[in-house]
PDB file of C-alpha atoms in Angstrom:
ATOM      1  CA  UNK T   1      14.447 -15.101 -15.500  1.00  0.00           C
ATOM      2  CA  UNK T   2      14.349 -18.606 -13.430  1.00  0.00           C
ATOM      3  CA  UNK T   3      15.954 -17.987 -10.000  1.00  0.00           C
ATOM      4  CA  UNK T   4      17.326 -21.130  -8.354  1.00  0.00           C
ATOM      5  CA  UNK T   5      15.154 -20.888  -5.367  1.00  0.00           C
ATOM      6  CA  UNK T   6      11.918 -21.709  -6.931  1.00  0.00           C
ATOM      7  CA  UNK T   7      12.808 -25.091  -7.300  1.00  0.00           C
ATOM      8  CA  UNK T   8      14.000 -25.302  -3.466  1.00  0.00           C
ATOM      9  CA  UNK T   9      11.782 -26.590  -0.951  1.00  0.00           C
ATOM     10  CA  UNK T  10      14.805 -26.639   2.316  1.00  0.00           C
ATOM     11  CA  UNK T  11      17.832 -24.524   3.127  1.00  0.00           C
ATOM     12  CA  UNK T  12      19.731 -25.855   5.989  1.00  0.00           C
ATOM     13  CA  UNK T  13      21.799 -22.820   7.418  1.00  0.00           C
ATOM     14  CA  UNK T  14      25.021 -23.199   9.102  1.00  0.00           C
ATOM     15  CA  UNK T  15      26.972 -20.826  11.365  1.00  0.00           C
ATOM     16  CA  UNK T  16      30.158 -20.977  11.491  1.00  0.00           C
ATOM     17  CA  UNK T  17      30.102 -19.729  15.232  1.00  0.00           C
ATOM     18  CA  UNK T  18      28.589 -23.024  16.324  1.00  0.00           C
ATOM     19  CA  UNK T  19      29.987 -26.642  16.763  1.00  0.00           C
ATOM     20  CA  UNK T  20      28.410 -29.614  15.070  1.00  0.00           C
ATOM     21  CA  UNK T  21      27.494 -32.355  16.806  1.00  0.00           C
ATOM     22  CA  UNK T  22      29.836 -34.950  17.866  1.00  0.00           C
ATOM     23  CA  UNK T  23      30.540 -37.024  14.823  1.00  0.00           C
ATOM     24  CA  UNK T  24      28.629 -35.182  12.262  1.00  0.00           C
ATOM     25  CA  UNK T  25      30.379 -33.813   9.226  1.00  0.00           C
ATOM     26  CA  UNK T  26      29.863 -30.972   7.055  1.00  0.00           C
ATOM     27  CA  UNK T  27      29.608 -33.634   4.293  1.00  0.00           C
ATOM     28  CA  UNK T  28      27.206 -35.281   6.022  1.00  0.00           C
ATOM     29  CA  UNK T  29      24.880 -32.622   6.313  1.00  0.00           C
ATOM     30  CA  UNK T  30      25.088 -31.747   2.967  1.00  0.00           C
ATOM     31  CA  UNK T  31      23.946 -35.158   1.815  1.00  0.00           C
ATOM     32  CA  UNK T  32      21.013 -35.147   3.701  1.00  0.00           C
ATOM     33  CA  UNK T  33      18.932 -33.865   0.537  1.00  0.00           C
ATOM     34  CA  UNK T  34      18.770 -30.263   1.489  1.00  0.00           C
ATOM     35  CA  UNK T  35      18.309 -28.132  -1.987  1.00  0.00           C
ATOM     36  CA  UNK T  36      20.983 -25.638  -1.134  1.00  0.00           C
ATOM     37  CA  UNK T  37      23.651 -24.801   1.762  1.00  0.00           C
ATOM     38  CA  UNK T  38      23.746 -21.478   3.501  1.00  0.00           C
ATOM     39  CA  UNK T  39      26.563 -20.513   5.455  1.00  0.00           C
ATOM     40  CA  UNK T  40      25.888 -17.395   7.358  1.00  0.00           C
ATOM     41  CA  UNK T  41      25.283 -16.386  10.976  1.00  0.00           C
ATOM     42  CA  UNK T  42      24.681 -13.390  13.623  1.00  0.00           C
ATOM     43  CA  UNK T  43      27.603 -13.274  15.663  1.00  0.00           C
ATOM     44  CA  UNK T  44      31.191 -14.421  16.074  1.00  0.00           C
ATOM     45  CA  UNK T  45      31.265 -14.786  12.792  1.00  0.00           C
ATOM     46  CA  UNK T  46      34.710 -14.231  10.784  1.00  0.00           C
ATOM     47  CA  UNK T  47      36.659 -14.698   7.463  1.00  0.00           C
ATOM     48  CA  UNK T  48      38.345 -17.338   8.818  1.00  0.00           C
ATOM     49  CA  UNK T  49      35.447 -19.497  10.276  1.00  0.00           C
ATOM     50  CA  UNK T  50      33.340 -18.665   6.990  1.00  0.00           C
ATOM     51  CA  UNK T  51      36.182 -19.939   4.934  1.00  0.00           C
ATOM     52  CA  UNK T  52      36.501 -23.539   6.467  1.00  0.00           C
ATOM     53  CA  UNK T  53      32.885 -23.958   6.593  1.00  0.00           C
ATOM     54  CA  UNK T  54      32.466 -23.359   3.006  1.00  0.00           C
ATOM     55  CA  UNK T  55      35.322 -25.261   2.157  1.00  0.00           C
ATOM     56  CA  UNK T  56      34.341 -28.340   4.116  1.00  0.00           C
ATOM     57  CA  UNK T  57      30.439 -27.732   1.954  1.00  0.00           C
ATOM     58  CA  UNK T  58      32.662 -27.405  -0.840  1.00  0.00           C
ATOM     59  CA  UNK T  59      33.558 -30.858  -1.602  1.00  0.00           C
ATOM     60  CA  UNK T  60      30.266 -32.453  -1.754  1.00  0.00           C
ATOM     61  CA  UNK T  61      27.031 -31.782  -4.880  1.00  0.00           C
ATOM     62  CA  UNK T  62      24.697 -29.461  -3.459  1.00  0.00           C
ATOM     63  CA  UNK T  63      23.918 -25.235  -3.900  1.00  0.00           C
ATOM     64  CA  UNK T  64      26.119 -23.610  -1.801  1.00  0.00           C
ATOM     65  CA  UNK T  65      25.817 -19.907  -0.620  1.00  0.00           C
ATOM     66  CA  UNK T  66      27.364 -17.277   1.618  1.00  0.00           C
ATOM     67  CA  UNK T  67      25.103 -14.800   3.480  1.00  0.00           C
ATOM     68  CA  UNK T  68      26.818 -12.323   4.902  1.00  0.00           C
ATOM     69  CA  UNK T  69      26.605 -10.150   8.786  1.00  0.00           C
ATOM     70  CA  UNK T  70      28.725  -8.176   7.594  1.00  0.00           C
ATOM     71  CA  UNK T  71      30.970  -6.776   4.326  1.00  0.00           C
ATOM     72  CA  UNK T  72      34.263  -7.700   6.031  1.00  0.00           C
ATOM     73  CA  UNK T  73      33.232 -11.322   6.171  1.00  0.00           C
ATOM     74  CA  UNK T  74      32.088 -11.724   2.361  1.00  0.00           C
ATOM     75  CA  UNK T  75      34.569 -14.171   0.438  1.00  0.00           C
ATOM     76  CA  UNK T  76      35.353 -14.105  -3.341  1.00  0.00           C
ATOM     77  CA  UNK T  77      35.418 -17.934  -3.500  1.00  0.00           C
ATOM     78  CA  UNK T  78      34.118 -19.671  -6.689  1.00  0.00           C
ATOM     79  CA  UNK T  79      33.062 -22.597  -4.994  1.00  0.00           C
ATOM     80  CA  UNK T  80      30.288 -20.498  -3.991  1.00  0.00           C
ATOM     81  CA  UNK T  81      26.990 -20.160  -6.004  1.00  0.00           C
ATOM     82  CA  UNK T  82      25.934 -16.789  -5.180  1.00  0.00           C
ATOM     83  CA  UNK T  83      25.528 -14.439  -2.300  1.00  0.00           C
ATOM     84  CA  UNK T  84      22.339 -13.853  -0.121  1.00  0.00           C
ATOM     85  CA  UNK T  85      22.617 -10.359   1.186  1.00  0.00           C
ATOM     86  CA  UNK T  86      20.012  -9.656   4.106  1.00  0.00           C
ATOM     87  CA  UNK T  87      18.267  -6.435   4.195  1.00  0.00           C
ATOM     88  CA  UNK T  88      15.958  -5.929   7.459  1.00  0.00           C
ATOM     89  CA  UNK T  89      12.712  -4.309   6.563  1.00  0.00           C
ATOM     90  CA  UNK T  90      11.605  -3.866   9.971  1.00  0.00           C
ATOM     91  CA  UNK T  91      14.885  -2.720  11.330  1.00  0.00           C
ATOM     92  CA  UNK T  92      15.209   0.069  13.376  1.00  0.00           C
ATOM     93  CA  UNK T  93      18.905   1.348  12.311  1.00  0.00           C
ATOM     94  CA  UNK T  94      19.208   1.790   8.964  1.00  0.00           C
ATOM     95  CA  UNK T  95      22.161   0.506   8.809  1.00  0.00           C
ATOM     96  CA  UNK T  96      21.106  -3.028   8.310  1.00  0.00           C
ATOM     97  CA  UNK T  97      18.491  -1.605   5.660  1.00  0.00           C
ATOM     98  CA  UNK T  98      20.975   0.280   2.872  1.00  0.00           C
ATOM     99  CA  UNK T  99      24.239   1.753   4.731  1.00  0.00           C
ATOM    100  CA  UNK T 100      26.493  -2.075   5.282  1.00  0.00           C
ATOM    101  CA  UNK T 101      25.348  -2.665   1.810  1.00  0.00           C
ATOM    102  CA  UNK T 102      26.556   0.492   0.727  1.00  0.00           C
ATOM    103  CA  UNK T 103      29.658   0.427   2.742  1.00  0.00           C
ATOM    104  CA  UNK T 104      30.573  -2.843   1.006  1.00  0.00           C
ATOM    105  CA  UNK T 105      29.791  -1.402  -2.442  1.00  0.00           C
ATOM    106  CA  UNK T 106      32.052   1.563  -1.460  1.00  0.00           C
ATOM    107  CA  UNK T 107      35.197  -0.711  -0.371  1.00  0.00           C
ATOM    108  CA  UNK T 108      34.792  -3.358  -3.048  1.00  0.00           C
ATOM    109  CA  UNK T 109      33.333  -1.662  -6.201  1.00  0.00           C
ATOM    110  CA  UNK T 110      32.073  -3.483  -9.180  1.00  0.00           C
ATOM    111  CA  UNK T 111      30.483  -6.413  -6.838  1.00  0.00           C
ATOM    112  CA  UNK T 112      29.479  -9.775  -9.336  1.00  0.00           C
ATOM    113  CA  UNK T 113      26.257  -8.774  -9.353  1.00  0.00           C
ATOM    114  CA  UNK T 114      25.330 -11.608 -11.340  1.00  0.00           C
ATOM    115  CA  UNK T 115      25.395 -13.938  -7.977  1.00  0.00           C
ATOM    116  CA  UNK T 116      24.563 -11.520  -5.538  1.00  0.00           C
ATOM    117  CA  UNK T 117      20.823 -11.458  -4.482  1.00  0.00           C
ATOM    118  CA  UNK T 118      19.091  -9.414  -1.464  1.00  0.00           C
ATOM    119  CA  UNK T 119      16.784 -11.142   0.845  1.00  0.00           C
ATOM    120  CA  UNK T 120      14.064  -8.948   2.276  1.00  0.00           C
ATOM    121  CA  UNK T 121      13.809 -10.027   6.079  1.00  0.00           C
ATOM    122  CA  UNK T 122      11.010  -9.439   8.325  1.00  0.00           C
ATOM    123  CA  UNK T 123      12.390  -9.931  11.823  1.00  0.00           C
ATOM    124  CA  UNK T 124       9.708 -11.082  14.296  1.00  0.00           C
ATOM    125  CA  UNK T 125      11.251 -12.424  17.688  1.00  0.00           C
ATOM    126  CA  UNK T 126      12.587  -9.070  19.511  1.00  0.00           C
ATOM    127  CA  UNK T 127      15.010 -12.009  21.886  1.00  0.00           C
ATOM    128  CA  UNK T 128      16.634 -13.379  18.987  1.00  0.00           C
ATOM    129  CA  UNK T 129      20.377 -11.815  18.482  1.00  0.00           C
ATOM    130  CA  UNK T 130      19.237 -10.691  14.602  1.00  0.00           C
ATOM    131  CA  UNK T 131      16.160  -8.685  16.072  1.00  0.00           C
ATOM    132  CA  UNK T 132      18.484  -7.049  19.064  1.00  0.00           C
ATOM    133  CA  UNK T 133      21.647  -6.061  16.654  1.00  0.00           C
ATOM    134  CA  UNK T 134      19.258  -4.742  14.120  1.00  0.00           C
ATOM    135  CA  UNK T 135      16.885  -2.779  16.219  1.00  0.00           C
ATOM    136  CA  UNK T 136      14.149  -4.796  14.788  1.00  0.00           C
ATOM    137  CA  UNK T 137      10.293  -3.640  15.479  1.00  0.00           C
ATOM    138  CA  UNK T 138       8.835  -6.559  16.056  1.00  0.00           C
ATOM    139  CA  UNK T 139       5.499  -5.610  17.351  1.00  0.00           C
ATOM    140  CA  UNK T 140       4.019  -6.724  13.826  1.00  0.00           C
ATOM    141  CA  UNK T 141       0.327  -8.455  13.293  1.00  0.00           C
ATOM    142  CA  UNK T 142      -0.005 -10.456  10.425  1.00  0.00           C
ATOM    143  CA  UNK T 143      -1.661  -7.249   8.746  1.00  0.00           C
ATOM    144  CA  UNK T 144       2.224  -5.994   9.046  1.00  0.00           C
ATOM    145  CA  UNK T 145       3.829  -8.208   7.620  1.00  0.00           C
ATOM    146  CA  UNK T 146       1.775  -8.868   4.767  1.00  0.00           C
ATOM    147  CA  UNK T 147       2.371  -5.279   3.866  1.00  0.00           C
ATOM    148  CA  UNK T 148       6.015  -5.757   4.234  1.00  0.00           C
ATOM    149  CA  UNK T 149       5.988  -8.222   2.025  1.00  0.00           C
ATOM    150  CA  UNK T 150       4.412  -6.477  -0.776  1.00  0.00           C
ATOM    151  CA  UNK T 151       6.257  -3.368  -0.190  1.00  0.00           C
ATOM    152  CA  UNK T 152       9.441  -5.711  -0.658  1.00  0.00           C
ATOM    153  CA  UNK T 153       7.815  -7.245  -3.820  1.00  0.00           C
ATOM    154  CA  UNK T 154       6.148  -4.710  -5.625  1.00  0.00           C
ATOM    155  CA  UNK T 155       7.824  -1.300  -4.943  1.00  0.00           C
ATOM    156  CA  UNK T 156      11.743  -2.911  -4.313  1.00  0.00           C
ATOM    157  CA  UNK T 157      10.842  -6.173  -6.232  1.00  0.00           C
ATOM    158  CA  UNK T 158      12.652  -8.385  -4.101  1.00  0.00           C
ATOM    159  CA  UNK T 159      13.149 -12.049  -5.530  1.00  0.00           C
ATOM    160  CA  UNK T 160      13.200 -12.943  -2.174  1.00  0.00           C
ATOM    161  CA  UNK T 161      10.478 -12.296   1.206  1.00  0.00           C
ATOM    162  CA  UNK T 162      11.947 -13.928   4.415  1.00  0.00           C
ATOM    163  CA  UNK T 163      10.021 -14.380   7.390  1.00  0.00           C
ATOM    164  CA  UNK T 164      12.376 -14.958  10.450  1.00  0.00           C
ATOM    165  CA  UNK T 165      11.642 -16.093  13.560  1.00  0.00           C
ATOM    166  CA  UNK T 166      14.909 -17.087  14.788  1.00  0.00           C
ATOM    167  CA  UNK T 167      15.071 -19.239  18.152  1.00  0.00           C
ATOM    168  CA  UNK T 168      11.377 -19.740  18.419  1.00  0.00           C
ATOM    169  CA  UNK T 169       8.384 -21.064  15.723  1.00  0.00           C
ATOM    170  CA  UNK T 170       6.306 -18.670  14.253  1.00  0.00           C
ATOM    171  CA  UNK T 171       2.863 -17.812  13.915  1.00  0.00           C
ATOM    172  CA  UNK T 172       1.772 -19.906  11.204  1.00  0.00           C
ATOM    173  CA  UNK T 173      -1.133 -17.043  10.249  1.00  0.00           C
ATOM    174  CA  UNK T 174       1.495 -14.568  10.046  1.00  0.00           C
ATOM    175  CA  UNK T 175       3.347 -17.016   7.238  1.00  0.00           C
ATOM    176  CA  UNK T 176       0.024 -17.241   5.593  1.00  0.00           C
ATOM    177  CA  UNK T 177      -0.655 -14.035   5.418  1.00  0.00           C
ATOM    178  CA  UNK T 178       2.975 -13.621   4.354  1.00  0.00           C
ATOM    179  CA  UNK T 179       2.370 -15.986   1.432  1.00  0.00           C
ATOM    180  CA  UNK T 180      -1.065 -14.604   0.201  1.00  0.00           C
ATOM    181  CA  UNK T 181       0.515 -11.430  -0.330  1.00  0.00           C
ATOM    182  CA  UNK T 182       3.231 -12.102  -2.327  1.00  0.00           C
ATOM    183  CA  UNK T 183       2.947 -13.260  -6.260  1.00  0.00           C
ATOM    184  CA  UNK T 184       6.120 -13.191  -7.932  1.00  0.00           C
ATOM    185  CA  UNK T 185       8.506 -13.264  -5.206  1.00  0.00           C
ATOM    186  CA  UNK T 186       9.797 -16.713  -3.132  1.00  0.00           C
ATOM    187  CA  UNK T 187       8.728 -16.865   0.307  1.00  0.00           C
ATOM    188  CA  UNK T 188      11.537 -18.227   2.669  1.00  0.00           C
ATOM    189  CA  UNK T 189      10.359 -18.650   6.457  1.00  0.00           C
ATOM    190  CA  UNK T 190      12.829 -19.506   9.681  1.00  0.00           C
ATOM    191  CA  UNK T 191      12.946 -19.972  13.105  1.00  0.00           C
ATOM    192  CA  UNK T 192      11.917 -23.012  15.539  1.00  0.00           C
ATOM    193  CA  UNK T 193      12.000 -25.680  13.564  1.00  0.00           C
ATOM    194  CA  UNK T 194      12.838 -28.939  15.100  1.00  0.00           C
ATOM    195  CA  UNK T 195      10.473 -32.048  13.574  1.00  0.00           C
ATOM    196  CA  UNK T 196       8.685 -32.969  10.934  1.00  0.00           C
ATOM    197  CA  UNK T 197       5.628 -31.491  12.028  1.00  0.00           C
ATOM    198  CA  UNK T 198       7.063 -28.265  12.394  1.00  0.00           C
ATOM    199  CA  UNK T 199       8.432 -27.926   9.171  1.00  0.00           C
ATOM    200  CA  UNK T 200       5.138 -29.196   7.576  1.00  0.00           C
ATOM    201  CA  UNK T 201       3.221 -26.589   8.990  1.00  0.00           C
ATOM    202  CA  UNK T 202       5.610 -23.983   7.443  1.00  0.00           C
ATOM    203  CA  UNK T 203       6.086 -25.689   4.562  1.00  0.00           C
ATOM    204  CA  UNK T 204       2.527 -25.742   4.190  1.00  0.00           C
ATOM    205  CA  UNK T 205       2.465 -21.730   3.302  1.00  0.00           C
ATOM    206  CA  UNK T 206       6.278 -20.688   2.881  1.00  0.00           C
ATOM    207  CA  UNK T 207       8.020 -21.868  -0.598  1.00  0.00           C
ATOM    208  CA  UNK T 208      11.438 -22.477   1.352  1.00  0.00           C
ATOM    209  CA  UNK T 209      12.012 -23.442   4.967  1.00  0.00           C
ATOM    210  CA  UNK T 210      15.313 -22.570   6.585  1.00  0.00           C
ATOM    211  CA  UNK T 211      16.658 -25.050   9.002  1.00  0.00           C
ATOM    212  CA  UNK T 212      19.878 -23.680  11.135  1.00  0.00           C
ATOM    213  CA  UNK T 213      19.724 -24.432  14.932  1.00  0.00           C
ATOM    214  CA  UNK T 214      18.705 -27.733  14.434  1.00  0.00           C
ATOM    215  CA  UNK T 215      21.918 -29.106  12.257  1.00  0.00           C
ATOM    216  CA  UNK T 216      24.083 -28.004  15.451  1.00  0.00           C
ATOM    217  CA  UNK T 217      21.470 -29.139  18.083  1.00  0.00           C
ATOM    218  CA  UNK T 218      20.269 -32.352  17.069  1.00  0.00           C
ATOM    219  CA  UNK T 219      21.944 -33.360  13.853  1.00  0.00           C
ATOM    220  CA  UNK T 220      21.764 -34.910  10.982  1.00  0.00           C
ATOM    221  CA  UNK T 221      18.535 -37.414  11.497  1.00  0.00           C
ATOM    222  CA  UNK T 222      16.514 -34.819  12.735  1.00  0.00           C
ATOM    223  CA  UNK T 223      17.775 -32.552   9.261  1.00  0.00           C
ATOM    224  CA  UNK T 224      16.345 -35.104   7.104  1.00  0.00           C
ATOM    225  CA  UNK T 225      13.025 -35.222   8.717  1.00  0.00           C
ATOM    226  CA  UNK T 226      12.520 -31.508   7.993  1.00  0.00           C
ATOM    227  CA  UNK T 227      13.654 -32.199   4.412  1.00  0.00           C
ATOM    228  CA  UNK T 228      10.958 -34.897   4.104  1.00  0.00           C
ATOM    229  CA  UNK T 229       8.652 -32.396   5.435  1.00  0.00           C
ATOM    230  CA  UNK T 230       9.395 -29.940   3.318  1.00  0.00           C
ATOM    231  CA  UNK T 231       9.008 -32.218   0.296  1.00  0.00           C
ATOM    232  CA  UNK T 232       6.031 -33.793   1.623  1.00  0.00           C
ATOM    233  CA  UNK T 233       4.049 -30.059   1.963  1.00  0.00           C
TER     234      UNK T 233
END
């Protein structure tokens, strides 16, 4: 079955922890041709602050998803397209592997399955707040992680493989090696990227590139020149 992400070249990522520039919208980021909208972050993150970010995203035509720290912070909101539910690969508790997701299958039940998809991270900078809350080993080669990522294909079969970086750009031979081992699965890669040329260069091997710091950073100019990258790859 067709997922929505193989047609998706850009996510730009949103925490609801950080401020936006001054005089930048929410509406304005989402019309800056970004194929989808994901509001998710590390830490600080709430209900309440995930609520009025994906209302403001709400209002305006483009895919809109939650993705989730933690089970007390998912929302039943049918403005939303789906959920993307990380699961660390590398991580070091296995907590952030299985036992949050099946805490929140425990308090909520019958989940709607139906939009809920995992995303099979591979955490690679050990300073980054994902890497340090989830006990990440991120000692990997590129040998690693292209085993990772055919482990999270072909014995979970994951729809998605995410290479993060967050904070700092990656090793673009690690994101190769990333995307020569996966078939059937779409490649998302994140972290560092702050220009065009940056975003070409991951574009060039990932399917999807996820833009976050740079929305709250920089704004929405320098968004739209990692879309055109993106594209352009």
């Amino acid at each position: 079955m067709p997922t929505p992400w193989e047609d998706w070249n850009h996510i730009l990522k949103i925490d609801p922890d950080k401020e936006l520039p001054e005089g930048v919208t929410y509406g304005d980021l989402c019309a800056t041709g970004t194929d989808a909208i994901e509001v998710g972050g590390t830490m600080g993150i709430t209900a309440e602050n995930m609520s009025a970010v994906i209302d403001a995203c709400a209002e305006h035509d483009v895919s809109l998803y939650q993705e989730p720290s933690n089970p007390e912070v998912v929302l039943e909101d049918d403005a939303l397209d789906g959920y993307l539910i990380p699961t660390v690969f590398n991580a070091g508790s296995p907590f952030w592997i299985t036992e949050a997701h099946k805490e929140w299958v425990r308090l909520e039940g019958d989940l709607d399955w139906e939009r809920t998809t995992t995303e099979a991270y591979i955490v690679m900078n050990p300073e980054a707040d994902v890497a340090m809350l989830t006990e990440a080993d991120c000692d990997l080669g590129a040998d690693d992680v292209a085993a990772y990522a055919t482990v999270a294909e072909h014995m979970f079969g994951q729809e998605i493989v995410y290479v993060e970086y967050s904070g700092t750009l990656g090793d673009e031979s690690v994101v190769e090696a990333a995307a020569e081992a996966t078939d059937e699965s779409t490649l998302f890669y994140g972290g560092g990227i702050h220009d065009y040329d940056s975003a070409y260069s991951m574009a060039r091997h990932a399917d999807v590139v996820v833009v976050g710091d740079l929305a709250h950073d920089e704004g929405i100019e320098a968004v739209r020149e990692t879309v055109e990258a993106a594209n352009d790859a």
